[in-house]
């Protein structure tokens, strides 16, 4: 008759006394670590030499290329915003662009295609790559709406397009002596993204989420119709 005794040590071994057998064991967390390590090795083996070189030396690329490019892109947008504000009839241009968006949506709807915006992934705040945007069966709707349209000082409201950033809007309002009731701190967050993504800031305990401070929405429906929504309409 055998007397089997199992002992689990920190050294990850289990022994059976009378049989003389010894088995290695691992904890579940160790298995996960091994799987993650193997996955990283496979990912690295699938990367090209150029990819590995850029990743390993990303600090150099960020300093020499990314930071200067970001500076000049921000400068371009700053100059563009002031040029548009001073010399362009924003109201008529907005109506033209909305009509163009409506036409794109109607065409996609008539073909029964799924739809998404044509905004590239590098414009997004997320690091996730939207693979659905590469699907040829998905209609890419162009939405060039990134202007502050008008300020109504009597009613203390500002009309903006969905791709207006918080930095852009804050600069505009500060020059007039105003600010939003809820102003998220990240400059690159957009008005449309915050409304759809439940934008919140420290003043939200008083005013609510950013969509709670909105008084009216202009919406292009899935069939291409353009409607205006308020608290009492739609």
Coordinates of C-alpha atoms in Angstrom, one line a residue:
X1 CA 0.0 0.0 0.0
X2 CA 1.4 3.3 -1.0
X3 CA 1.4 6.4 1.2
X4 CA 1.4 9.3 -1.2
X5 CA 2.2 12.8 0.1
X6 CA 2.0 15.9 -2.0
X7 CA 3.9 19.0 -1.0
X8 CA 3.7 22.3 -2.9
X9 CA 6.6 24.6 -2.4
X10 CA 7.4 28.1 -3.6
X11 CA 9.9 26.3 -5.9
X12 CA 6.9 25.0 -7.8
X13 CA 7.4 21.3 -7.3
X14 CA 5.1 18.5 -6.2
X15 CA 6.5 15.1 -5.0
X16 CA 4.9 11.8 -4.4
X17 CA 6.9 10.1 -1.6
X18 CA 6.5 6.4 -2.3
X19 CA 6.4 6.5 -6.1
X20 CA 9.5 8.6 -6.3
X21 CA 7.9 10.8 -9.0
X22 CA 8.2 14.6 -9.1
X23 CA 6.1 16.9 -11.2
X24 CA 6.6 20.6 -12.0
X25 CA 3.6 22.8 -11.5
X26 CA 3.0 26.5 -12.2
X27 CA 0.5 29.0 -10.7
X28 CA -2.2 30.4 -13.1
X29 CA -0.6 33.8 -12.9
X30 CA 2.7 32.3 -14.2
X31 CA 0.8 30.7 -17.1
X32 CA -0.6 34.0 -18.1
X33 CA 2.8 35.7 -17.9
X34 CA 4.3 32.9 -20.1
X35 CA 1.4 33.4 -22.6
X36 CA 1.9 37.1 -22.7
X37 CA 5.7 36.7 -23.1
X38 CA 5.2 34.3 -26.0
X39 CA 2.7 36.7 -27.6
X40 CA 5.2 39.6 -27.4
X41 CA 7.9 37.4 -28.9
X42 CA 5.6 36.5 -31.8
X43 CA 4.6 40.1 -32.3
X44 CA 8.3 41.1 -32.4
X45 CA 9.1 38.3 -34.9
X46 CA 6.3 39.6 -37.2
X47 CA 7.6 43.2 -37.1
X48 CA 9.9 44.5 -39.7
X49 CA 13.4 45.8 -38.9
X50 CA 12.1 49.3 -39.6
X51 CA 9.3 48.9 -37.1
X52 CA 11.6 47.5 -34.4
X53 CA 14.1 50.3 -35.0
X54 CA 11.5 53.0 -34.6
X55 CA 10.0 51.5 -31.5
X56 CA 13.4 51.0 -29.8
X57 CA 14.5 54.6 -30.7
X58 CA 11.1 56.3 -30.4
X59 CA 12.5 59.0 -28.1
X60 CA 14.7 60.3 -31.0
X61 CA 11.8 60.2 -33.5
X62 CA 9.4 62.0 -31.1
X63 CA 12.0 64.7 -30.4
X64 CA 13.2 65.3 -33.9
X65 CA 10.0 64.7 -35.9
X66 CA 6.8 64.4 -33.9
X67 CA 7.1 67.4 -31.6
X68 CA 8.0 69.9 -34.4
X69 CA 5.3 68.5 -36.6
X70 CA 2.7 68.8 -33.8
X71 CA 3.9 72.4 -33.2
X72 CA 3.5 73.5 -36.8
X73 CA 0.2 71.7 -37.2
X74 CA -1.2 73.5 -34.1
X75 CA 0.1 76.8 -35.5
X76 CA -1.5 76.2 -38.8
X77 CA -4.9 75.5 -37.2
X78 CA -4.5 78.6 -35.0
X79 CA -3.9 80.8 -38.0
X80 CA -6.6 79.1 -40.0
X81 CA -9.2 79.6 -37.2
X82 CA -8.6 83.4 -37.1
X83 CA -8.6 83.7 -40.9
X84 CA -11.9 81.9 -41.1
X85 CA -13.4 83.9 -38.3
X86 CA -12.4 87.2 -40.0
X87 CA -13.0 86.6 -43.7
X88 CA -15.4 83.7 -44.2
X89 CA -19.2 83.6 -44.0
X90 CA -19.4 80.7 -41.7
X91 CA -23.2 80.4 -41.6
X92 CA -23.6 79.9 -45.4
X93 CA -20.5 77.6 -45.5
X94 CA -22.0 75.5 -42.7
X95 CA -25.3 75.0 -44.6
X96 CA -23.4 74.0 -47.7
X97 CA -21.3 71.4 -45.9
X98 CA -24.3 70.0 -44.0
X99 CA -26.1 69.6 -47.4
X100 CA -23.1 67.8 -48.7
X101 CA -23.1 65.4 -45.7
X102 CA -26.8 64.8 -46.1
X103 CA -26.3 63.9 -49.8
X104 CA -23.5 61.4 -48.8
X105 CA -25.7 59.8 -46.2
X106 CA -28.7 59.5 -48.6
X107 CA -26.5 57.8 -51.2
X108 CA -25.1 55.3 -48.7
X109 CA -28.6 54.7 -47.3
X110 CA -29.9 54.0 -50.8
X111 CA -27.2 51.4 -51.3
X112 CA -27.9 50.0 -47.8
X113 CA -24.3 50.4 -46.7
X114 CA -23.0 50.8 -43.2
X115 CA -21.6 54.2 -42.5
X116 CA -18.7 55.8 -40.5
X117 CA -16.9 59.1 -40.6
X118 CA -13.9 59.5 -42.8
X119 CA -11.9 61.0 -40.0
X120 CA -8.5 59.3 -39.8
X121 CA -7.4 57.4 -36.7
X122 CA -4.5 59.7 -35.9
X123 CA -7.0 62.5 -35.3
X124 CA -8.6 60.4 -32.5
X125 CA -7.7 60.6 -28.8
X126 CA -7.8 56.8 -28.7
X127 CA -4.8 54.5 -29.5
X128 CA -7.1 51.9 -30.9
X129 CA -7.0 51.5 -34.7
X130 CA -10.4 51.5 -36.3
X131 CA -10.1 48.6 -38.7
X132 CA -13.8 49.1 -39.8
X133 CA -12.7 52.3 -41.5
X134 CA -10.6 50.2 -43.9
X135 CA -13.6 48.1 -44.9
X136 CA -14.4 48.8 -48.5
X137 CA -18.1 47.9 -47.9
X138 CA -18.4 50.8 -45.3
X139 CA -19.3 54.2 -46.7
X140 CA -16.9 56.9 -45.4
X141 CA -18.8 60.1 -44.8
X142 CA -16.7 63.3 -45.0
X143 CA -17.5 65.7 -42.1
X144 CA -15.5 68.9 -42.5
X145 CA -17.2 70.7 -39.6
X146 CA -14.6 72.3 -37.4
X147 CA -15.7 76.0 -37.0
X148 CA -17.1 78.1 -34.2
X149 CA -20.1 79.6 -36.0
X150 CA -21.6 82.3 -33.8
X151 CA -21.8 83.7 -30.2
X152 CA -25.2 84.8 -28.9
X153 CA -24.2 87.1 -26.0
X154 CA -27.9 87.9 -25.2
X155 CA -28.7 84.2 -24.5
X156 CA -25.2 83.3 -23.5
X157 CA -24.9 80.4 -26.0
X158 CA -22.3 79.6 -28.6
X159 CA -23.0 77.6 -31.8
X160 CA -20.2 75.2 -32.8
X161 CA -19.6 72.4 -35.3
X162 CA -18.9 68.9 -34.0
X163 CA -15.1 68.8 -34.7
X164 CA -14.4 72.1 -32.9
X165 CA -11.8 71.3 -30.2
X166 CA -11.9 72.4 -26.6
X167 CA -8.7 74.4 -27.1
X168 CA -10.1 76.1 -30.1
X169 CA -13.4 76.9 -28.4
X170 CA -11.7 78.1 -25.2
X171 CA -9.4 80.5 -27.0
X172 CA -12.4 82.0 -28.9
X173 CA -14.6 82.4 -25.8
X174 CA -11.7 83.8 -23.6
X175 CA -11.2 86.5 -26.2
X176 CA -14.8 87.5 -25.7
X177 CA -14.7 87.2 -21.9
X178 CA -16.6 83.9 -21.6
X179 CA -16.0 80.2 -20.9
X180 CA -18.1 77.1 -21.1
X181 CA -20.0 75.9 -18.1
X182 CA -18.2 72.5 -18.5
X183 CA -14.7 72.8 -20.0
X184 CA -12.7 69.6 -20.3
X185 CA -9.0 70.2 -19.8
X186 CA -7.7 68.3 -22.8
X187 CA -7.4 70.7 -25.8
X188 CA -7.8 68.1 -28.5
X189 CA -11.2 66.8 -27.3
X190 CA -14.0 67.7 -29.7
X191 CA -17.4 69.0 -29.0
X192 CA -19.1 66.2 -30.9
X193 CA -16.9 63.6 -29.2
X194 CA -17.7 65.0 -25.7
X195 CA -21.4 65.0 -26.4
X196 CA -21.4 61.4 -27.6
X197 CA -18.9 60.3 -25.0
X198 CA -20.4 61.9 -21.8
X199 CA -17.9 64.7 -21.3
X200 CA -17.3 65.5 -17.7
X201 CA -15.2 68.0 -15.7
X202 CA -15.0 69.3 -12.1
X203 CA -17.8 71.8 -12.7
X204 CA -20.1 68.9 -13.7
X205 CA -21.3 68.6 -10.0
X206 CA -23.1 71.9 -10.7
X207 CA -24.0 71.8 -14.4
X208 CA -24.0 68.1 -15.3
X209 CA -22.3 66.4 -18.2
X210 CA -21.4 68.5 -21.2
X211 CA -24.5 67.4 -23.2
X212 CA -26.6 68.8 -20.3
X213 CA -25.3 72.3 -21.1
X214 CA -26.4 72.1 -24.8
X215 CA -29.6 73.8 -25.8
X216 CA -30.0 72.6 -29.4
X217 CA -28.6 70.0 -31.8
X218 CA -28.6 69.9 -35.5
X219 CA -28.6 66.2 -36.6
X220 CA -28.3 64.4 -39.9
X221 CA -30.4 61.2 -39.6
X222 CA -29.5 57.9 -41.1
X223 CA -31.8 58.6 -44.1
X224 CA -30.2 61.9 -44.8
X225 CA -32.8 64.2 -43.3
X226 CA -31.5 67.2 -41.3
X227 CA -33.5 67.9 -38.2
X228 CA -33.1 70.3 -35.2
X229 CA -33.5 68.9 -31.7
X230 CA -34.2 71.0 -28.6
X231 CA -35.5 70.1 -25.1
X232 CA -39.1 70.5 -26.3
X233 CA -38.8 69.3 -29.9
X234 CA -37.8 65.8 -30.9

